[in-house]
Structure formats: C-alpha cells, structure tokens
Short mmCIF file of C-alpha atoms in Angstrom, two decimals:
data_model
loop_
_atom_site.label_atom_id
_atom_site.label_comp_id
_atom_site.label_asym_id
_atom_site.label_seq_id
_atom_site.Cartn_x
_atom_site.Cartn_y
_atom_site.Cartn_z
CA MET Q 1 103.41 64.98 100.41
CA SER Q 2 106.72 65.53 98.01
CA ARG Q 3 109.97 65.70 99.49
CA SER Q 4 110.74 68.99 98.82
CA SER Q 5 107.42 70.34 100.05
CA ALA Q 6 107.86 68.46 103.60
CA ALA Q 7 111.40 70.00 103.61
CA SER Q 8 110.38 73.31 103.31
CA LYS Q 9 108.31 73.53 106.44
CA PRO Q 10 109.35 76.35 108.72
CA SER Q 11 112.28 75.40 110.65
CA SER Q 12 114.66 78.16 112.78
CA ALA Q 13 117.77 77.49 114.64
CA SER Q 14 119.25 79.52 117.90
CA SER Q 15 121.82 81.71 117.93
CA GLU Q 16 124.30 81.65 120.84
CA ASP Q 17 122.10 84.34 122.73
CA GLY Q 18 119.10 82.01 122.01
CA THR Q 19 117.26 84.62 119.66
CA PRO Q 20 116.03 82.12 116.71
CA GLN Q 21 117.24 82.56 113.74
CA LEU Q 22 116.36 81.31 110.17
CA SER Q 23 117.39 78.43 108.40
CA ALA Q 24 117.40 77.36 105.06
CA PRO Q 25 114.82 75.08 103.92
CA ALA Q 26 115.69 71.99 102.49
CA GLY Q 27 114.75 70.91 98.95
CA ASP Q 28 114.99 71.35 95.24
CA GLY Q 29 111.13 72.71 94.82
CA PHE Q 30 110.28 76.14 93.72
CA VAL Q 31 108.80 76.98 97.06
CA ALA Q 32 111.99 76.05 99.04
CA ARG Q 33 114.11 77.81 96.86
CA LEU Q 34 111.98 80.65 96.59
CA GLU Q 35 111.87 80.62 100.66
CA ARG Q 36 116.03 80.15 100.81
CA ALA Q 37 116.37 83.51 98.33
CA ALA Q 38 112.93 85.63 99.73
CA ALA Q 39 112.08 84.56 103.34
CA PRO Q 40 115.39 86.51 105.23
CA TYR Q 41 114.72 89.60 103.53
CA ALA Q 42 110.56 89.56 103.97
CA HIS Q 43 110.90 88.81 107.81
CA ARG Q 44 113.77 92.03 107.93
CA ILE Q 45 111.10 94.12 105.89
CA ALA Q 46 108.27 92.59 108.20
CA GLU Q 47 110.13 93.99 111.15
CA ALA Q 48 111.13 97.76 109.88
CA PRO Q 49 109.16 100.24 111.90
CA ALA Q 50 107.69 101.86 109.19
CA VAL Q 51 105.85 98.85 107.96
CA GLN Q 52 104.75 97.88 111.09
CA ALA Q 53 103.05 101.63 112.33
CA LEU Q 54 101.72 101.05 109.09
CA GLN Q 55 99.76 97.67 109.28
CA GLU Q 56 98.68 99.16 112.75
CA SER Q 57 97.29 102.35 111.74
CA LEU Q 58 95.37 101.56 108.32
CA PRO Q 59 92.82 98.86 110.21
CA VAL Q 60 91.88 101.83 112.72
CA ALA Q 61 91.67 104.35 109.90
CA PHE Q 62 89.18 102.11 107.95
CA ALA Q 63 87.28 101.30 110.61
CA VAL Q 64 86.30 104.91 110.90
CA ALA Q 65 85.47 105.40 107.61
CA LEU Q 66 82.86 102.13 107.92
CA LEU Q 67 81.78 103.85 111.17
CA VAL Q 68 80.91 107.18 109.65
CA LEU Q 69 79.14 105.36 106.72
CA VAL Q 70 77.13 103.03 109.19
CA ALA Q 71 76.18 106.24 111.08
CA ARG Q 72 74.99 108.00 108.09
CA LEU Q 73 72.92 104.91 106.86
CA ALA Q 74 71.18 104.75 110.50
CA ALA Q 75 70.51 108.30 110.27
CA ALA Q 76 68.91 108.24 106.81
CA LEU Q 77 67.16 105.26 107.63
CA LEU Q 78 65.67 106.53 111.11
CA SER Q 79 64.55 110.04 109.14
CA ARG Q 80 62.12 107.96 107.03
CA PRO Q 81 59.17 106.03 107.62
CA PHE Q 82 59.87 103.53 104.54
CA PRO Q 83 63.22 104.51 103.19
CA GLY Q 84 63.65 101.54 100.54
CA LEU Q 85 66.63 100.76 98.79
CA GLY Q 86 67.01 104.14 97.41
CA VAL Q 87 68.35 105.10 100.81
CA LEU Q 88 71.44 103.86 99.52
CA LYS Q 89 71.58 106.33 96.62
CA ASP Q 90 72.19 109.63 98.94
CA VAL Q 91 74.22 107.59 101.79
CA LEU Q 92 76.91 105.58 99.68
CA PRO Q 93 78.58 109.12 98.45
CA SER Q 94 78.71 109.82 102.24
CA LEU Q 95 81.66 106.91 102.01
CA MET Q 96 84.12 109.62 100.28
CA SER Q 97 83.63 112.05 103.37
CA GLY Q 98 84.28 108.79 105.66
CA PHE Q 99 87.80 108.32 103.92
CA ALA Q 100 88.39 111.87 104.12
CA VAL Q 101 87.65 111.38 108.22
CA ALA Q 102 89.53 108.40 107.94
CA SER Q 103 92.75 110.26 106.45
CA VAL Q 104 92.93 112.63 109.66
CA VAL Q 105 92.69 109.76 111.70
CA THR Q 106 95.73 108.14 109.66
CA ALA Q 107 97.63 110.90 110.16
CA VAL Q 108 97.32 111.05 113.85
CA VAL Q 109 97.46 107.32 114.70
CA LEU Q 110 100.44 106.80 112.20
CA ALA Q 111 102.15 109.65 113.70
CA LEU Q 112 102.08 108.21 117.23
CA ARG Q 113 103.35 104.62 116.13
CA LEU Q 114 106.09 106.11 114.41
CA ALA Q 115 106.83 108.34 117.57
CA ARG Q 116 106.28 104.88 119.83
CA ARG Q 117 109.39 103.24 117.80
CA LEU Q 118 111.49 106.26 117.14
CA GLU Q 119 111.34 107.05 121.19
CA CYS Q 120 110.58 110.77 120.27
CA SER Q 121 107.69 113.23 121.43
CA ARG Q 122 104.38 112.04 120.42
CA ALA Q 123 102.82 115.44 120.37
CA ALA Q 124 105.45 116.76 118.14
CA LEU Q 125 105.34 114.33 115.76
CA ALA Q 126 101.53 113.98 115.60
CA GLY Q 127 101.42 118.24 115.67
CA ALA Q 128 103.97 117.79 112.54
CA SER Q 129 102.10 115.58 110.65
CA LEU Q 130 98.32 117.25 110.77
CA ALA Q 131 100.21 120.45 109.76
CA ALA Q 132 102.16 118.89 107.17
CA PHE Q 133 99.09 117.03 105.70
CA ALA Q 134 96.51 120.38 106.16
CA LEU Q 135 99.16 122.08 103.92
CA SER Q 136 98.89 119.14 101.46
CA VAL Q 137 95.46 118.61 100.74
CA PRO Q 138 94.06 119.81 97.47
CA ARG Q 139 92.93 123.51 96.80
CA GLU Q 140 89.57 122.30 96.10
CA THR Q 141 89.87 121.02 99.67
CA VAL Q 142 90.79 124.23 101.05
CA ALA Q 143 88.22 126.40 99.08
CA ALA Q 144 85.48 124.44 100.18
CA LEU Q 145 86.50 124.63 103.59
CA THR Q 146 86.78 128.22 103.24
CA ALA Q 147 83.26 128.27 102.37
CA PHE Q 148 81.84 126.03 104.90
CA ALA Q 149 83.48 128.55 107.55
CA ARG Q 150 82.05 131.64 105.88
CA GLY Q 151 78.88 129.66 105.56
CA GLY Q 152 78.46 129.68 109.18
CA GLY Q 153 78.99 126.06 109.63
CA ASP Q 154 76.74 124.19 106.67
CA GLY Q 155 76.58 120.94 106.67
CA ALA Q 156 76.09 120.29 103.03
CA ARG Q 157 79.25 122.57 102.47
CA LEU Q 158 81.19 120.55 105.14
CA GLU Q 159 80.31 117.49 103.13
CA ALA Q 160 81.36 118.47 99.69
CA ALA Q 161 85.11 119.62 101.44
CA THR Q 162 85.20 115.80 102.68
CA ARG Q 163 84.19 114.83 99.18
CA THR Q 164 86.81 116.71 97.36
CA LEU Q 165 89.50 115.00 99.52
CA GLY Q 166 88.28 111.20 99.35
CA THR Q 167 90.17 108.48 99.37
CA SER Q 168 93.41 109.87 97.83
CA GLY Q 169 93.45 111.77 101.60
CA ILE Q 170 94.84 108.37 103.48
CA PHE Q 171 97.56 108.04 100.66
CA THR Q 172 98.28 111.68 101.28
CA ALA Q 173 98.17 111.19 105.10
CA ILE Q 174 100.58 108.00 104.57
CA VAL Q 175 103.20 109.75 102.11
CA VAL Q 176 103.06 113.12 104.33
CA THR Q 177 103.18 111.30 108.13
CA LEU Q 178 106.29 109.29 106.75
CA ALA Q 179 107.97 111.82 105.28
CA VAL Q 180 107.57 113.93 108.77
CA ALA Q 181 109.25 110.43 110.50
CA GLY Q 182 111.88 110.67 108.07
CA ALA Q 183 113.03 114.39 108.49
CA VAL Q 184 112.69 114.23 112.33
CA ALA Q 185 114.58 111.01 112.57
CA LEU Q 186 117.69 112.04 110.38
CA ALA Q 187 117.36 115.29 112.41
CA ARG Q 188 117.81 113.87 115.60
CA ARG Q 189 121.08 111.64 114.38
CA ARG Q 190 122.55 114.99 113.59
CA PHE Q 191 121.46 117.38 116.39
CA GLY Q 192 120.62 114.82 119.38
CA ALA Q 193 116.87 113.98 120.46
CA ARG Q 194 115.28 116.93 121.93
CA LEU Q 195 116.45 119.68 119.05
CA GLY Q 196 116.29 117.13 116.43
CA THR Q 197 113.05 116.36 117.17
CA ALA Q 198 112.11 120.26 116.89
CA ALA Q 199 114.52 121.17 113.95
CA GLY Q 200 113.10 117.85 111.75
CA ALA Q 201 108.96 118.73 112.39
CA VAL Q 202 109.91 122.57 111.54
CA ALA Q 203 111.60 121.25 108.38
CA ALA Q 204 109.09 119.08 107.44
CA VAL Q 205 106.14 121.38 108.07
CA GLY Q 206 108.20 124.31 106.43
CA VAL Q 207 108.68 122.14 103.04
CA ALA Q 208 104.85 121.03 103.21
CA ALA Q 209 103.96 125.00 103.31
CA ALA Q 210 106.63 126.30 100.56
CA LEU Q 211 104.22 123.35 98.33
CA PHE Q 212 101.22 124.82 99.55
CA ALA Q 213 102.31 128.19 98.02
CA LEU Q 214 103.24 126.92 95.23
CA GLY Q 215 99.60 125.36 94.90
CA LEU Q 216 101.44 121.55 94.63
CA SER Q 217 99.12 118.76 96.43
CA PRO Q 218 100.45 115.35 96.43
CA ALA Q 219 96.47 114.36 96.33
CA SER Q 220 95.82 116.63 93.53
CA GLY Q 221 99.15 115.23 91.73
CA LEU Q 222 97.19 111.45 92.17
CA ALA Q 223 93.81 112.76 90.41
CA THR Q 224 95.94 114.06 87.84
CA VAL Q 225 97.68 111.08 87.03
CA LEU Q 226 94.59 108.75 87.14
CA ALA Q 227 92.19 110.97 84.93
CA PRO Q 228 93.66 109.54 81.55
CA LEU Q 229 92.28 105.89 82.59
CA ALA Q 230 88.59 107.22 81.54
CA THR Q 231 89.40 107.26 78.16
CA LEU Q 232 90.70 103.65 77.47
CA GLY Q 233 87.33 102.15 76.34
CA ASP Q 234 86.52 98.45 75.48
CA SER Q 235 90.22 96.74 74.80
CA PHE Q 236 92.64 94.33 76.86
CA ALA Q 237 94.80 97.22 77.41
CA ALA Q 238 92.06 99.18 79.22
CA LEU Q 239 91.35 95.58 81.33
CA ALA Q 240 94.84 95.46 81.98
CA VAL Q 241 95.81 98.77 83.16
CA LEU Q 242 92.72 99.08 85.65
CA VAL Q 243 93.43 96.04 87.01
CA ALA Q 244 96.71 96.73 87.76
CA VAL Q 245 96.00 100.52 88.78
CA GLU Q 246 93.65 99.14 91.08
CA SER Q 247 95.88 96.42 92.83
CA LEU Q 248 98.27 99.13 93.18
CA LEU Q 249 96.24 101.62 94.77
CA TRP Q 250 94.98 98.98 97.25
CA LEU Q 251 98.62 97.85 98.23
CA VAL Q 252 99.41 101.93 99.28
CA GLY Q 253 96.18 101.52 101.31
CA LEU Q 254 93.97 103.34 98.97
CA HIS Q 255 90.57 101.78 98.24
CA GLY Q 256 91.02 101.52 94.35
CA PRO Q 257 87.18 100.36 93.36
CA ALA Q 258 86.39 103.88 95.35
CA LEU Q 259 89.14 106.48 94.14
CA LEU Q 260 88.55 105.17 90.55
CA ALA Q 261 84.75 104.74 90.29
CA ALA Q 262 84.53 108.45 89.59
CA LEU Q 263 86.97 108.31 86.50
CA VAL Q 264 85.80 104.79 84.70
CA LEU Q 265 82.64 103.83 86.15
CA PRO Q 266 80.63 106.27 84.19
CA VAL Q 267 82.43 104.55 80.81
CA TYR Q 268 82.11 101.04 81.74
CA LEU Q 269 78.62 101.45 83.27
CA THR Q 270 77.73 102.86 79.64
CA LEU Q 271 79.30 99.94 78.06
CA GLN Q 272 77.38 97.51 80.06
CA ALA Q 273 74.44 99.17 79.37
CA GLN Q 274 75.02 98.65 75.81
CA ASN Q 275 75.37 94.87 76.17
CA THR Q 276 71.96 94.45 77.85
CA ALA Q 277 70.30 96.74 74.94
CA ALA Q 278 72.11 94.65 72.48
CA VAL Q 279 70.92 91.27 73.97
CA ALA Q 280 67.22 92.67 74.68
CA LEU Q 281 66.99 93.12 70.70
CA HIS Q 282 68.62 89.91 70.24
CA HIS Q 283 71.74 90.95 68.78
CA PRO Q 284 75.29 89.87 69.83
CA ALA Q 285 76.70 91.88 72.91
CA PRO Q 286 79.31 93.82 71.50
CA HIS Q 287 81.47 94.58 74.54
CA ILE Q 288 84.26 92.50 76.64
CA VAL Q 289 85.40 94.87 78.96
CA VAL Q 290 82.02 96.23 81.19
CA VAL Q 291 81.51 96.48 84.92
CA SER Q 292 80.59 92.67 85.29
CA THR Q 293 83.74 91.55 83.61
CA PHE Q 294 85.76 92.36 86.82
CA LEU Q 295 83.99 89.67 88.81
CA PHE Q 296 85.87 87.41 86.76
CA VAL Q 297 89.22 89.17 87.49
CA PHE Q 298 88.92 89.58 91.38
CA PRO Q 299 87.32 86.41 93.19
CA GLY Q 300 87.21 87.15 96.80
CA GLY Q 301 87.63 90.94 95.92
CA ALA Q 302 90.70 92.96 94.85
CA GLY Q 303 93.63 91.06 94.25
CA ALA Q 304 91.80 87.82 93.91
CA THR Q 305 92.32 87.02 97.46
CA LEU Q 306 89.81 83.74 97.54
CA PRO Q 307 92.21 81.35 96.91
CA LEU Q 308 94.78 83.48 99.70
CA VAL Q 309 91.95 83.10 102.44
CA ALA Q 310 91.40 79.47 101.81
CA LEU Q 311 95.22 78.67 101.85
CA LEU Q 312 95.12 80.83 105.06
CA ALA Q 313 92.83 78.86 106.43
CA ARG Q 314 94.96 75.63 106.37
CA SER Q 315 98.11 77.31 107.58
CA ARG Q 316 100.60 75.58 110.10
CA VAL Q 317 100.84 79.40 111.82
CA ARG Q 318 98.08 79.93 114.28
CA ARG Q 319 97.76 83.73 113.46
CA LEU Q 320 97.38 82.82 109.75
CA ARG Q 321 94.99 79.67 110.16
CA ALA Q 322 92.67 82.39 112.40
CA ILE Q 323 92.47 85.16 109.90
CA GLY Q 324 91.93 82.81 106.98
CA LEU Q 325 89.16 80.66 109.18
CA ALA Q 326 87.55 84.36 110.28
CA THR Q 327 88.00 85.81 106.31
CA VAL Q 328 86.93 82.67 104.09
CA LEU Q 329 82.85 83.95 104.69
CA PRO Q 330 83.44 87.33 103.84
CA GLY Q 331 85.48 86.19 100.63
CA LEU Q 332 83.16 84.13 99.38
CA PHE Q 333 80.98 87.59 99.19
CA ASN Q 334 83.83 89.38 97.48
CA VAL Q 335 84.35 91.36 100.77
CA ASN Q 336 87.90 91.46 101.44
CA GLU Q 337 88.96 94.15 103.63
CA PRO Q 338 89.25 92.44 106.64
CA VAL Q 339 92.19 89.89 105.12
CA MET Q 340 93.56 93.05 103.52
CA PHE Q 341 93.85 95.02 106.50
CA GLY Q 342 93.82 92.04 109.42
CA LEU Q 343 96.51 90.12 107.86
CA PRO Q 344 97.61 92.53 106.38
CA VAL Q 345 97.97 92.70 102.40
CA VAL Q 346 98.57 96.31 102.59
CA TYR Q 347 102.06 97.45 102.60
CA ASN Q 348 103.05 93.62 102.46
CA PRO Q 349 106.26 93.15 100.77
CA VAL Q 350 105.73 89.48 100.03
CA LEU Q 351 101.98 89.21 99.28
CA ALA Q 352 102.46 92.36 96.90
CA VAL Q 353 103.69 90.33 94.13
CA PRO Q 354 100.90 87.62 93.81
CA PHE Q 355 98.26 90.09 94.74
CA VAL Q 356 98.94 91.94 91.37
CA LEU Q 357 100.22 89.36 89.36
CA ALA Q 358 97.22 86.96 90.26
CA PRO Q 359 94.53 89.29 88.54
CA LEU Q 360 96.69 90.19 85.45
CA ALA Q 361 96.64 86.30 85.16
CA LEU Q 362 92.92 86.00 84.94
CA ALA Q 363 92.45 89.06 82.97
CA CYS Q 364 94.00 87.38 80.43
CA THR Q 365 92.27 84.23 80.76
CA THR Q 366 89.24 85.80 81.16
CA TYR Q 367 89.61 88.30 77.89
CA ALA Q 368 91.02 85.33 76.08
CA ALA Q 369 87.93 83.27 76.60
CA MET Q 370 85.80 85.80 75.82
CA ALA Q 371 87.22 86.80 72.83
CA LEU Q 372 87.20 83.78 71.43
CA GLY Q 373 84.00 82.64 71.91
CA LEU Q 374 84.38 80.23 74.64
CA VAL Q 375 82.49 82.14 77.05
CA GLY Q 376 79.79 84.51 76.53
CA LYS Q 377 80.20 88.42 77.54
CA PRO Q 378 78.93 89.92 80.52
CA LEU Q 379 75.48 91.33 79.72
CA PHE Q 380 73.84 92.42 82.62
CA TYR Q 381 75.27 94.59 85.72
CA VAL Q 382 75.36 92.36 89.02
CA PRO Q 383 76.72 93.49 92.43
CA SER Q 384 79.89 92.00 93.29
CA MET Q 385 78.89 90.89 96.64
CA LEU Q 386 77.14 87.55 95.13
CA PRO Q 387 79.30 84.85 95.36
CA PRO Q 388 81.65 83.78 92.48
CA LEU Q 389 79.78 81.18 90.04
CA VAL Q 390 76.31 82.55 90.94
CA ASN Q 391 77.30 86.37 90.04
CA VAL Q 392 79.08 85.56 86.65
CA PHE Q 393 76.09 83.12 85.73
CA LEU Q 394 73.23 85.67 86.55
CA ALA Q 395 75.75 88.42 84.55
CA THR Q 396 76.50 86.02 81.52
CA LEU Q 397 73.49 83.98 81.82
CA ASP Q 398 75.99 81.46 80.57
CA TRP Q 399 76.88 78.43 82.28
CA ARG Q 400 80.39 78.29 81.32
CA ALA Q 401 81.07 81.13 82.90
CA CYS Q 402 81.06 79.22 86.09
CA VAL Q 403 83.74 77.04 84.62
CA LEU Q 404 86.19 80.02 83.70
CA VAL Q 405 85.69 81.41 87.24
CA ALA Q 406 86.85 78.04 88.43
CA VAL Q 407 89.92 77.59 86.32
CA ASN Q 408 90.68 81.27 87.52
CA LEU Q 409 90.40 80.36 90.79
CA ALA Q 410 92.95 77.23 90.49
CA ILE Q 411 95.34 79.94 88.76
CA ALA Q 412 95.27 82.12 91.13
CA GLY Q 413 95.59 79.86 94.15
CA ALA Q 414 98.75 78.34 92.23
CA ILE Q 415 100.12 82.05 92.05
CA TRP Q 416 99.34 82.70 95.60
CA LEU Q 417 100.45 79.02 96.92
CA PRO Q 418 104.45 79.73 96.94
CA PHE Q 419 103.99 83.48 98.20
CA VAL Q 420 102.03 82.35 101.20
CA ARG Q 421 104.71 79.91 102.29
CA VAL Q 422 107.35 82.18 102.22
CA TYR Q 423 105.06 84.66 104.36
CA GLU Q 424 104.10 81.92 106.49
CA ARG Q 425 107.85 80.87 107.49
CA ALA Q 426 108.41 84.48 108.06
CA GLU Q 427 105.55 84.70 110.72
CA ALA Q 428 106.82 81.38 112.27
CA LEU Q 429 110.12 82.80 112.89
CA ARG Q 430 108.42 86.28 114.30
CA ALA Q 431 106.30 83.88 116.75
CA GLU Q 432 109.17 82.48 117.96
CA THR Q 433 111.20 85.31 118.01
CA ALA Q 434 108.51 87.08 120.62
CA ARG Q 435 108.25 83.85 122.65
CA ALA Q 436 112.01 83.84 123.16
CA ALA Q 437 112.26 87.42 124.32
#
C-alpha cells in the first residue's frame, strides 16, 4: 500500500463536547486530495433531511412496484394451465401500473418521513402532498380515470389510466412532495408551527390547482422533453445522449430504461433487426448503436455499477461491506436496483458523478472500438440479465467483445474508486457520530 493510500484511511477527531469531527486525511495522492475537498460537504449533504427522507422512501416505493408485477405474474400463471414465456408479453406492461401505484406510495411515505423531520402534522403534510400530486398528473391520466369511473369500475380502464402515469409518476410525486414540504417549512418560520403548517399546505395545493387549471403537468413536461430522443438514430451522439439521460433519470429515482423504452426501444430494436438480417445474408452489420450495444456500456446495470459493488464488498465500513456482498450476485446478472436503492446511489451527491461519468466513458471506448473494427458490432439481441462477457459474446459472436468488456470494467473501476473512498469516509464518520450519540 502506498503512503498516500494508507494516509487516506478514514480518521476522525472529537470536538470539546465529544462529537466526532472530520479530520483531514494526510497524503498527496488524488484520493486523499479529493477526500479533503469533498468529504465534509458530502457528509453535510448526506445528513440533509430531504436527502435522508428520499433515501428511506424510494426503496419502499420500488418494492411496491415489484410486488404489483409479481402479483400480476402469479395471477397470469395460475389462470393458464401451460402459460409459457408468452405470458411475459401480457404481464410486463403492468410494470407501468406498478410504478403508478408506487408513485402514490412515494407521495405518502416521503411526506411522512419529512413530517417527522420537520416536526409537523403528518396528516396535514401527507394529505396536502396527495392532493397536490393528484392535481399534477397528466391530463391523459385524469381523462382515463374519469372514463374508468363512468365505466362502472372496468379494470381494463383502470390499468389504462395507471399506464398513462407510468414511471414519471414517481418523479412527479417527489417534486410535488418536496415542494409541499418546503412551503410548509417556510410558512412555519413566518407564522408559527400550527398556523404555518396549515398556511403552507393550503398555498402548495393552491399552486398545484392553478397549474392544473392551466393544463400544466410536471409529468407531461418530462415526456415532452424526452420525446426528441426517438429521432437520434445510429450515431455516437445518440449513444452518449441516451446513456447520459438514462443515468440522470436514475439519479432522481426514475427507472431510466422503463421510461425511455416507449420512446427509443422501437427505433433501436429495428436497427438491431437490420444487423441480424445483414449477417443472415452474409453482409456486414450496418449499425453500431443498437439495443445490445448497451451491454458494453452498463456492466452490472445502469451506471456501470459492477465495479461499485466489488469495491463495496471490500469496504472498511461494515454497512457498505454488507451491501456490497449482498449485491455482487445480482450485479453479475445486471440487476442493480438493490444497490441503487439500498446503498443508495439515487439522490446521492457523491456517487452521482461516477454514476454518470463511468458509462459515458464506456460509451466512448465501445463506440471507438466498433467504429475502428477492433470489435464486431452487435448482431443479435441478447437479454441484459445474462452475465457480462457471456452476453456480449452471444451478441457479437466475437471473442474480442469479452476483452472490450474487461477493459471497460477496469476503466469504470478506476472512475468509481476515488468517489467510493470519499463516500466511505463520510459513512464512517456518520457511523461514529451515531455511536457517540
């Protein structure tokens, strides 16, 4: 171990009242310098009430979405004697319904967590958040729910209503609930606890009602902003933009692939099919950016998190090491929701940088290698849940694809390492602070 690496191990001092304080790590290495610059701010942000409330609420919301999907899948399997794989085609669209239910859960749970930290009425904050959220959903959702009510409770119409909300509903719930909590906090400072809570809640719901009357919706605005992604086509710009947008969506708690699927999946599946048709005719594959290209960019899942869980598995902090060991196996199958919401990476200001930067770097190496002919272009669609190396070989039938993924993993690990060390140091301080308290 080098001097700078050893010197950058977590250390802390105590103030006069015994509260652990962050001491600057010694050493001239890059990690030590980054820790000195960023760790105090990382600890301060991590302790912010809104960040902690989000980190506690999102795992609950996504667990609800998963339960809805599992329940629908179980019902479909039990209703058919020999359902086969075709049942997935019927059930997977209900994932949107699961996200719609999860968005309501997010509004309630996040409001309750924030109310506890603001020491205000939980009923008032949760009620105002739900009312403002209901006024903020897309007009299509309102129309679909109206049709459901007029149709005498038709289940198909209810599912259609929930699909119009989709994954953007969670983002809408987060924005609305934080806005309501902010309005309540400001009003309490000005008018006192009881009157301020009521005034802030009424003001927030009033603003949501005004936006609804004007036909404006945060969820609809998000869909409008993302719509141009479907026209990017096969280019490095398309790959970079899609990777960046998907990563940024994940960071605010939105399931990036699910949200983008309706916009871009038809385009890139078509390009994928053209590559497959070309190889069947013994022609060179025409496209680099197809669905299976993202297997090279996201080893371990969005954010290229497989190196992250490997680093966490060797962490000196017990909580981080436990998360790393628990998420290595899912990460090998490109399932990273456990680390996204268990660590969490979502709404984590320290880990947000490598979460976006690592896949962008891998997009550069992947596109360059394929454009230069160093690695074959993806010929076939391969499910992302197959392990790295295996999935890319099956997609390209080129052993050099495995070498490229190995290089990509090394690059992603080098990008993740210093930020994991900073986060590890902040977590060590937080654990020591909790023990001292």
